[in-house]
XYZ file of C-alpha atoms in Angstrom:
594
model
C 108.497 -100.424 -86.609
C 109.292 -103.313 -89.381
C 112.542 -105.428 -88.429
C 115.572 -105.558 -91.071
C 118.226 -107.128 -90.742
C 120.648 -103.625 -91.253
C 118.635 -102.225 -87.993
C 118.107 -105.894 -85.814
C 120.707 -108.580 -84.556
C 118.516 -110.928 -86.174
C 119.317 -113.303 -90.020
C 116.753 -113.470 -92.366
C 115.006 -116.331 -91.245
C 114.435 -115.072 -88.001
C 113.452 -111.186 -89.122
C 110.697 -113.208 -91.047
C 109.395 -115.008 -88.814
C 109.275 -111.666 -86.419
C 107.779 -109.219 -88.722
C 104.846 -112.369 -89.433
C 104.146 -112.852 -86.063
C 104.189 -109.400 -84.191
C 101.630 -107.811 -85.680
C 99.707 -111.007 -85.358
C 99.822 -110.391 -81.530
C 97.151 -108.863 -79.309
C 98.371 -105.907 -77.025
C 97.544 -109.157 -73.903
C 99.909 -110.783 -76.212
C 102.659 -108.589 -76.305
C 102.558 -107.531 -72.266
C 103.306 -111.351 -71.327
C 105.890 -111.642 -73.614
C 107.377 -108.469 -72.858
C 107.096 -109.520 -68.770
C 108.338 -112.973 -70.052
C 111.730 -111.621 -71.848
C 112.679 -108.978 -69.159
C 112.593 -112.219 -66.446
C 115.188 -112.637 -65.242
C 115.506 -116.582 -66.152
C 114.414 -114.922 -70.395
C 116.310 -115.389 -72.575
C 120.146 -114.562 -73.150
C 119.676 -113.637 -76.675
C 120.969 -110.052 -78.209
C 118.399 -106.592 -77.343
C 115.573 -106.725 -79.491
C 113.679 -103.561 -78.991
C 110.093 -102.361 -80.530
C 107.668 -99.293 -79.758
C 104.012 -100.304 -80.309
C 102.488 -97.450 -81.785
C 100.226 -95.914 -79.063
C 98.441 -92.689 -77.743
C 100.503 -90.302 -75.294
C 102.353 -92.174 -72.937
C 101.857 -91.619 -69.230
C 104.315 -92.314 -66.547
C 104.286 -95.501 -64.186
C 105.552 -95.392 -60.973
C 106.421 -98.260 -59.033
C 108.015 -98.965 -55.456
C 110.340 -102.034 -54.166
C 110.799 -102.340 -50.532
C 113.199 -105.268 -49.483
C 113.285 -106.913 -45.846
C 116.990 -108.640 -46.007
C 119.215 -110.427 -43.660
C 122.064 -112.181 -46.177
C 121.269 -110.021 -49.273
C 118.854 -112.221 -51.427
C 115.689 -109.836 -51.127
C 118.429 -107.165 -51.749
C 119.635 -108.617 -54.714
C 116.342 -109.376 -56.298
C 114.258 -106.169 -55.783
C 117.955 -104.006 -57.533
C 118.082 -106.856 -60.343
C 113.867 -106.399 -60.863
C 113.900 -102.284 -60.512
C 116.254 -102.106 -63.443
C 114.369 -104.106 -65.760
C 111.650 -101.849 -64.871
C 113.406 -99.107 -65.208
C 114.449 -100.415 -68.787
C 110.711 -100.134 -69.789
C 110.464 -96.136 -68.739
C 108.957 -97.060 -65.550
C 109.906 -94.430 -62.930
C 111.212 -96.812 -59.825
C 111.855 -96.439 -56.707
C 113.930 -98.942 -54.154
C 114.394 -98.837 -50.716
C 115.103 -101.402 -47.441
C 112.549 -101.331 -45.332
C 114.679 -100.624 -42.289
C 114.794 -97.122 -44.469
C 111.899 -96.807 -45.413
C 108.858 -94.070 -43.406
C 105.690 -96.725 -42.990
C 103.590 -93.762 -43.084
C 104.910 -93.222 -46.514
C 102.886 -95.492 -47.310
C 99.763 -93.277 -47.847
C 101.828 -91.531 -50.526
C 102.498 -94.673 -52.616
C 100.299 -96.298 -55.626
C 102.537 -99.196 -56.596
C 103.948 -101.693 -54.352
C 106.242 -104.538 -54.581
C 107.697 -106.017 -51.331
C 110.303 -108.736 -51.574
C 111.158 -109.877 -47.589
C 112.906 -112.800 -45.899
C 112.121 -115.097 -42.828
C 114.739 -115.144 -40.489
C 115.089 -117.841 -37.603
C 111.386 -119.065 -36.433
C 109.289 -117.014 -38.168
C 111.045 -113.554 -37.792
C 111.421 -110.370 -40.095
C 114.842 -109.815 -40.907
C 116.346 -107.452 -38.307
C 115.594 -104.108 -39.798
C 112.092 -105.057 -41.183
C 111.388 -105.339 -37.819
C 110.152 -101.985 -37.335
C 108.064 -101.898 -40.033
C 106.396 -104.949 -39.631
C 105.482 -103.637 -35.870
C 104.093 -100.721 -37.496
C 102.309 -102.066 -39.932
C 100.623 -104.797 -37.126
C 99.787 -101.741 -34.610
C 96.692 -99.383 -34.457
C 98.899 -96.660 -36.162
C 99.049 -98.341 -39.403
C 97.026 -96.576 -42.366
C 94.197 -97.550 -44.756
C 95.397 -98.256 -47.496
C 92.459 -99.010 -50.379
C 94.456 -96.354 -52.820
C 97.389 -99.033 -52.409
C 98.206 -101.848 -55.130
C 100.608 -104.707 -54.589
C 102.561 -107.972 -54.633
C 104.631 -109.996 -52.220
C 107.561 -111.763 -53.032
C 108.606 -114.724 -49.602
C 111.961 -116.030 -48.983
C 112.444 -118.380 -47.031
C 113.579 -122.532 -46.398
C 110.941 -124.783 -46.137
C 113.098 -126.914 -43.732
C 111.850 -124.694 -41.012
C 108.230 -125.216 -39.244
C 107.355 -121.563 -39.895
C 108.057 -120.946 -44.094
C 107.714 -117.254 -45.627
C 106.246 -116.383 -42.778
C 107.062 -112.533 -42.628
C 106.114 -112.433 -46.562
C 102.424 -114.351 -45.355
C 101.736 -111.864 -42.298
C 102.878 -108.820 -44.159
C 100.559 -110.152 -47.561
C 97.164 -110.715 -45.241
C 98.169 -107.305 -43.195
C 98.185 -105.558 -46.269
C 94.876 -106.477 -47.018
C 93.481 -106.184 -44.101
C 94.299 -102.207 -44.490
C 92.210 -102.452 -48.049
C 95.315 -102.617 -50.171
C 94.488 -104.561 -53.262
C 97.073 -107.226 -54.399
C 98.490 -106.809 -58.191
C 99.016 -110.432 -58.643
C 99.431 -113.370 -55.549
C 102.134 -113.248 -53.186
C 104.789 -115.746 -54.097
C 106.424 -117.859 -51.243
C 110.348 -119.103 -52.444
C 112.216 -122.102 -51.095
C 115.722 -121.531 -50.965
C 116.224 -122.408 -54.826
C 114.295 -119.602 -55.308
C 115.427 -118.176 -58.823
C 112.541 -119.642 -60.896
C 110.116 -119.047 -58.509
C 110.813 -115.550 -58.670
C 111.114 -114.941 -62.199
C 108.042 -116.242 -62.686
C 106.305 -113.829 -60.188
C 108.275 -110.573 -61.239
C 107.566 -111.685 -64.666
C 103.318 -111.915 -63.218
C 104.006 -108.899 -61.993
C 104.865 -106.917 -65.338
C 101.931 -108.256 -67.148
C 100.176 -107.170 -64.558
C 101.708 -103.994 -64.434
C 102.193 -102.652 -67.805
C 98.245 -103.670 -68.700
C 98.142 -99.893 -66.620
C 100.726 -98.435 -69.202
C 99.467 -96.063 -72.347
C 103.496 -96.619 -74.297
C 104.568 -100.499 -73.692
C 108.347 -101.263 -74.326
C 108.640 -105.292 -75.766
C 112.234 -105.281 -74.821
C 114.709 -108.197 -74.087
C 118.341 -107.674 -71.811
C 121.333 -108.770 -72.191
C 122.409 -111.404 -69.544
C 125.356 -110.743 -67.916
C 126.733 -113.699 -69.992
C 126.379 -112.034 -73.350
C 128.476 -108.611 -71.889
C 131.478 -109.601 -71.266
C 133.186 -112.664 -69.449
C 131.256 -115.510 -67.960
C 129.370 -115.131 -64.921
C 129.448 -117.509 -61.854
C 126.465 -118.046 -60.045
C 124.670 -120.548 -58.144
C 122.846 -121.968 -61.019
C 126.603 -121.974 -62.801
C 128.981 -122.562 -60.617
C 133.116 -121.992 -60.577
C 135.196 -125.168 -60.039
C 138.055 -124.027 -57.930
C 140.814 -126.015 -57.099
C 142.202 -126.900 -53.489
C 144.904 -125.399 -52.336
C 145.077 -125.939 -48.830
C 142.722 -128.215 -46.292
C 144.223 -128.001 -42.974
C 142.130 -128.914 -39.529
C 142.388 -125.599 -36.929
C 141.731 -127.856 -34.048
C 144.487 -129.481 -31.640
C 144.516 -132.851 -31.216
C 141.964 -134.437 -28.478
C 139.465 -131.179 -29.415
C 135.474 -132.592 -29.409
C 135.860 -130.617 -33.203
C 136.770 -130.756 -36.594
C 137.298 -127.059 -38.243
C 138.392 -126.674 -41.445
C 140.550 -124.277 -42.450
C 140.099 -124.089 -46.676
C 141.996 -122.156 -49.197
C 141.031 -122.245 -52.667
C 141.837 -120.905 -56.057
C 139.471 -118.536 -57.996
C 142.139 -117.169 -60.426
C 140.403 -116.675 -63.508
C 136.918 -116.765 -61.964
C 136.533 -112.958 -61.815
C 134.698 -112.698 -58.491
C 135.034 -109.569 -57.014
C 133.775 -109.871 -53.296
C 134.308 -108.014 -49.920
C 134.195 -109.082 -45.879
C 131.030 -109.235 -44.423
C 130.155 -112.052 -48.767
C 129.736 -115.387 -48.545
C 131.254 -118.485 -50.293
C 128.055 -120.623 -51.800
C 129.068 -124.587 -52.452
C 126.682 -126.701 -54.441
C 126.990 -130.384 -51.934
C 126.548 -133.544 -53.195
C 125.516 -136.289 -51.018
C 126.575 -139.372 -49.877
C 127.158 -141.978 -52.241
C 127.207 -144.765 -49.361
C 123.994 -142.754 -48.179
C 122.605 -142.808 -51.591
C 123.020 -146.781 -51.884
C 121.687 -147.702 -48.738
C 118.336 -145.946 -49.138
C 117.968 -147.227 -52.933
C 118.440 -150.761 -51.062
C 115.969 -150.055 -48.763
C 113.306 -148.667 -51.318
C 114.084 -151.415 -53.831
C 114.471 -149.017 -56.539
C 117.099 -149.475 -59.166
C 119.019 -147.101 -59.841
C 119.142 -147.157 -63.185
C 115.767 -146.074 -63.681
C 115.346 -142.644 -65.059
C 113.246 -139.631 -63.431
C 112.530 -136.344 -64.432
C 114.188 -133.889 -61.717
C 113.624 -129.779 -62.372
C 113.102 -130.458 -65.769
C 115.986 -132.998 -66.391
C 115.800 -136.590 -66.836
C 118.066 -138.655 -65.207
C 119.010 -141.489 -63.552
C 117.352 -141.936 -59.600
C 120.965 -142.377 -58.539
C 122.102 -139.841 -60.369
C 118.984 -137.292 -58.657
C 119.487 -138.364 -55.180
C 123.494 -138.062 -54.813
C 123.501 -134.744 -57.235
C 120.224 -133.159 -57.491
C 117.513 -133.791 -54.541
C 117.824 -133.461 -50.367
C 117.840 -136.471 -48.596
C 119.019 -135.175 -45.294
C 116.938 -132.786 -44.085
C 113.156 -133.654 -42.452
C 111.043 -131.186 -42.919
C 106.924 -130.965 -41.968
C 106.374 -130.214 -45.612
C 108.375 -133.615 -47.217
C 106.701 -135.504 -43.914
C 103.382 -134.482 -44.912
C 103.839 -134.947 -49.435
C 105.130 -138.999 -47.343
C 102.437 -139.570 -45.689
C 100.334 -139.592 -49.288
C 101.964 -142.810 -49.804
C 102.709 -145.164 -46.867
C 99.172 -146.387 -44.041
C 101.346 -146.959 -40.913
C 99.308 -146.342 -38.467
C 102.342 -144.595 -36.194
C 102.615 -141.777 -39.753
C 99.697 -140.000 -39.150
C 100.094 -139.547 -35.410
C 103.633 -138.342 -36.152
C 102.097 -135.029 -37.868
C 98.797 -134.782 -35.800
C 100.595 -134.743 -32.429
C 101.872 -131.553 -31.076
C 106.035 -131.587 -32.028
C 105.940 -135.407 -32.425
C 107.339 -134.394 -36.159
C 110.673 -132.142 -34.592
C 111.578 -134.698 -32.342
C 111.446 -137.232 -34.806
C 113.244 -135.540 -37.037
C 116.043 -133.835 -35.092
C 119.045 -135.761 -36.367
C 117.125 -137.733 -38.175
C 117.076 -137.977 -42.289
C 115.206 -140.150 -45.350
C 116.976 -143.248 -44.979
C 115.309 -143.756 -41.258
C 111.805 -142.298 -42.589
C 111.735 -145.561 -45.185
C 112.899 -147.816 -42.591
C 110.402 -146.398 -39.837
C 107.270 -146.433 -42.026
C 107.510 -149.296 -44.936
C 105.784 -150.235 -47.020
C 105.389 -147.863 -49.321
C 103.072 -146.974 -52.666
C 105.437 -144.807 -54.610
C 107.229 -144.982 -57.743
C 110.429 -143.729 -58.070
C 108.776 -140.379 -59.911
C 106.742 -140.047 -56.805
C 108.856 -140.432 -54.277
C 111.687 -138.044 -56.810
C 108.482 -135.678 -56.465
C 108.162 -134.938 -52.540
C 111.903 -133.567 -52.534
C 113.380 -130.671 -52.769
C 116.220 -129.142 -54.451
C 119.605 -130.159 -51.953
C 119.997 -126.735 -51.546
C 123.292 -124.543 -51.403
C 125.151 -124.016 -48.398
C 126.762 -120.278 -47.171
C 129.944 -120.125 -45.667
C 131.620 -116.768 -44.016
C 134.538 -115.395 -45.949
C 137.940 -115.670 -44.343
C 140.019 -113.845 -46.287
C 140.389 -110.597 -47.811
C 140.257 -110.284 -51.501
C 142.955 -107.369 -51.186
C 145.293 -109.498 -49.531
C 144.551 -112.323 -51.373
C 144.100 -111.814 -54.925
C 143.436 -114.862 -56.924
C 142.063 -117.109 -53.201
C 139.507 -117.213 -50.986
C 139.265 -118.953 -47.767
C 137.117 -119.946 -45.486
C 136.029 -122.037 -41.775
C 133.801 -124.608 -42.095
C 132.813 -126.930 -38.994
C 132.572 -130.750 -39.996
C 129.459 -131.908 -38.512
C 129.527 -135.502 -37.357
C 126.998 -136.738 -34.862
C 125.606 -140.271 -34.026
C 122.251 -141.169 -34.582
C 119.784 -143.815 -33.897
C 122.551 -146.223 -34.152
C 124.327 -144.856 -37.454
C 127.076 -142.062 -37.860
C 125.741 -138.759 -39.503
C 127.639 -136.046 -41.720
C 127.339 -132.808 -42.490
C 125.979 -132.968 -46.785
C 128.846 -130.071 -47.171
C 130.911 -130.755 -44.647
C 131.342 -134.739 -44.313
C 132.553 -134.224 -47.915
C 134.607 -130.847 -47.224
C 136.694 -132.367 -45.180
C 138.170 -135.570 -46.874
C 138.922 -132.651 -50.030
C 142.693 -133.309 -51.299
C 144.869 -131.166 -52.905
C 144.577 -130.406 -56.291
C 140.381 -131.810 -55.808
C 138.209 -128.892 -57.231
C 134.621 -127.562 -55.329
C 131.606 -125.451 -57.219
C 131.237 -122.529 -55.778
C 129.475 -119.073 -56.293
C 130.396 -115.794 -54.193
C 126.938 -114.527 -52.534
C 127.073 -110.891 -51.766
C 125.551 -109.580 -47.963
C 125.592 -105.984 -48.289
C 123.967 -106.611 -44.546
C 127.094 -107.533 -42.987
C 129.794 -104.920 -43.907
C 132.945 -103.049 -42.355
C 131.783 -99.551 -41.895
C 132.092 -96.653 -44.624
C 133.879 -94.654 -42.361
C 136.932 -96.639 -42.273
C 138.664 -95.192 -39.128
C 134.894 -96.346 -37.298
C 135.383 -98.429 -34.637
C 134.422 -101.614 -34.070
C 133.329 -104.814 -31.993
C 133.377 -108.489 -33.120
C 131.316 -111.038 -31.401
C 131.332 -114.526 -32.120
C 131.776 -117.933 -31.478
C 133.292 -120.883 -33.584
C 133.105 -120.990 -36.975
C 131.291 -117.184 -36.445
C 135.240 -115.738 -36.099
C 135.792 -116.192 -40.338
C 134.100 -113.315 -41.165
C 136.522 -110.694 -38.560
C 139.824 -112.689 -40.415
C 138.236 -111.431 -43.221
C 137.708 -108.036 -41.479
C 141.125 -107.488 -39.851
C 143.251 -108.825 -43.027
C 141.447 -106.038 -44.871
C 141.915 -103.120 -42.379
C 145.017 -104.183 -42.227
C 145.884 -103.837 -45.859
C 144.205 -100.450 -46.351
C 146.480 -99.700 -43.042
C 143.342 -98.433 -41.412
C 144.280 -97.382 -37.548
C 140.645 -97.335 -36.447
C 140.391 -99.688 -33.555
C 138.843 -103.185 -33.401
C 137.601 -105.217 -30.385
C 137.258 -108.727 -31.346
C 135.270 -111.177 -28.052
C 135.439 -114.642 -29.346
C 134.586 -117.978 -27.484
C 134.772 -121.370 -28.318
C 135.181 -124.435 -26.017
C 139.026 -125.408 -25.357
C 141.985 -122.718 -24.608
C 144.314 -125.700 -26.058
C 142.590 -126.955 -28.708
C 140.110 -124.641 -30.206
C 141.525 -121.054 -30.428
C 141.025 -121.241 -33.935
C 143.486 -118.854 -36.193
C 145.207 -117.758 -32.789
C 148.819 -116.670 -34.511
C 146.689 -114.496 -36.899
C 144.754 -112.293 -33.265
C 148.146 -112.589 -31.824
C 149.947 -110.834 -34.982
C 147.108 -108.189 -34.924
C 147.264 -107.509 -31.932
C 151.209 -106.928 -32.076
C 150.584 -104.429 -34.898
C 147.375 -102.530 -33.720
C 145.301 -103.419 -35.688
C 143.413 -105.479 -33.029
C 143.134 -103.323 -30.222
C 141.890 -105.312 -27.604
C 140.935 -109.152 -27.696
C 138.927 -111.336 -24.340
C 138.689 -114.994 -24.924
C 135.223 -117.637 -23.466
C 136.302 -121.249 -23.627
C 133.669 -122.823 -22.280
C 135.062 -126.362 -21.604
C 138.154 -125.000 -19.361
C 136.624 -124.364 -15.700
C 133.542 -125.512 -14.053
C 131.443 -122.674 -14.375
C 130.843 -122.429 -18.381
C 132.026 -118.359 -19.785
C 130.522 -117.718 -22.775
C 131.149 -114.229 -25.229
C 127.867 -112.902 -23.291
C 129.841 -113.062 -20.235
C 132.897 -111.550 -21.368
C 130.957 -109.161 -23.196
C 129.340 -108.171 -19.229
C 132.536 -108.223 -17.490
C 133.490 -105.499 -19.689
C 130.541 -103.657 -20.185
C 131.315 -100.025 -19.241
C 134.217 -100.355 -21.946
C 131.488 -101.820 -24.163
C 129.254 -98.854 -23.383
C 132.149 -96.496 -23.521
C 132.995 -97.152 -27.235
C 129.367 -97.634 -28.493
C 129.383 -93.562 -27.838
C 131.867 -93.227 -29.507
C 130.116 -94.554 -32.719
C 131.376 -98.378 -32.577
C 129.618 -101.223 -34.374
C 128.622 -103.944 -33.273
C 129.114 -107.519 -35.286
C 127.631 -110.405 -33.987
C 128.379 -114.059 -36.199
C 127.244 -117.238 -35.168
C 124.801 -119.672 -33.599
C 121.522 -117.748 -33.949
C 119.299 -119.826 -31.122
C 121.968 -119.675 -28.523
C 125.264 -117.607 -28.816
C 123.195 -114.596 -31.012
C 120.102 -114.301 -28.721
C 122.513 -114.144 -25.157
C 124.159 -111.322 -26.637
C 121.543 -109.678 -28.047
C 119.801 -110.076 -24.216
C 123.459 -108.773 -22.758
C 123.699 -106.011 -25.401
C 120.076 -104.525 -24.435
C 120.901 -105.301 -20.928
C 124.505 -103.150 -20.925
C 122.291 -100.318 -22.447
C 120.074 -100.033 -20.005
C 122.256 -99.991 -16.803
C 125.145 -98.653 -18.275
C 123.049 -95.256 -20.436
C 120.611 -95.750 -17.359
C 117.467 -96.327 -19.840
C 114.349 -98.090 -19.262
C 113.749 -101.549 -20.654
C 111.872 -99.250 -23.868
C 114.742 -97.146 -24.060
C 117.121 -99.974 -24.682
C 115.067 -101.266 -27.125
C 114.602 -98.508 -29.113
C 117.991 -97.987 -29.165
C 118.823 -100.939 -30.418
C 116.526 -101.043 -32.987
C 117.765 -97.293 -33.907
C 121.428 -98.816 -34.067
C 120.208 -101.740 -35.939
C 118.515 -99.282 -38.682
C 121.644 -97.182 -38.853
C 124.114 -100.259 -39.653
C 125.338 -100.206 -36.345
C 124.161 -103.489 -34.857
C 125.105 -106.221 -37.976
C 124.594 -109.697 -37.597
C 124.762 -113.056 -40.284
C 123.754 -115.655 -38.290
C 122.717 -119.153 -38.914
């Protein structure tokens, strides 16, 4: 097929160049180009479609499995499936929670996209698959070729552990890697796109028909699509402190205008905010480093001033083990080595500290400005559960953000995002985007009973849940169990809950304020007090939601739910565990924890 101006969207000069280039390309080069153009970061040019003259086509099939807690893995899986389908590849996409692990024997090509949750744990819906693959029941997989894309957060010690474990286990079971595993940090777009491009190149070598296609991006197809890389600047309409005078906390209720953004979201989704580092912190860091703020450095393929890089692009407020290991190459301070060698020493040091502490405590350093910025990662965006229904507030989105403020080592610290958000004035703007979370959703059957458990800002999505149900006129039962420190100062959105109780949108509510009495009372204690009622709701098909701190609240609630099922259902601990796992697979036990 020869391109012409009339059968393509190119001008005469472009058509001439393409017609000169395409006949000279080898098969391998055409495959590489196909992968490059089809990757998510690929060109935003219009569609070019060229089919190479080859023998009879062979149908290729591939399975994409994802393990997702907040929706990132699922989003990538669905995007890549769409691109592969456009290349006439038969693609099956499934959550690890719904996929029967025994069916691994029936497939030959597998792409696995999986996140790591908490301290190296699989996502809730991937636990059973993970355990099966590591059990004696796991089959030999010599017939299978696969590749793993692992998502994680390098500020955690067990970075991408789930992906690493599954990758190694597949290999132990005899499977062959299509391409090596890629481990992605929180800013995963480019690394994930490179992995997918490599997968395409390798996989399509086996196909007889190669279709070279570049797909139009969302930006070309219609209105501008706002994303993490292209955030919408939302105007602040309201910024209220929800806590009363005398509270130990400062929780902001933020109302943002999204008029013109064309956002579409559901209760359970989040808003991502692109934060910037505090300018006084950046100035202090530059002062101790004795670097000229105007020095030009290259960060993320962009040349900017050192001050701009530290304030707007790079993370300086979180100390992770990978960062500390990179710093080690630039200091001969005798105590720094022991920080990394002694068990848990780095964790104790890193708690509540930032990069300024390291620079002050372990000078001198031998790095240049460029070497210094090269050890840092991009500032991760912060996700906050949406606290409003779009049905009820079409051109607005509401957020509930707790200001992080504490003192360590004689210096006051603020959360990189929450600290600045707390000071935003009405009329200011904030760079935001929508983050979908299909794993935290109201039931499809709208009348299904729901049990909502949360503490502190974990209350936010439940405000969106009830606002949505009120707007839709849903009459199903709803039960809220909420906890915080003090009734008088920390009962977030109290008037909203009381209004919904009066109207019947909220059927019942139990509250736990831990510091109002000598004996600390938490949400799990309210669960235990109402164990029989909880189990009755469960038998009626209720969906359980848990939102809030993972390490303490969510873990204690989970243990309590297991215990209630065991006691009220007269089951063994193994039977209770199996039932909880079944609830998770059925999406009747959903968690949004952090």
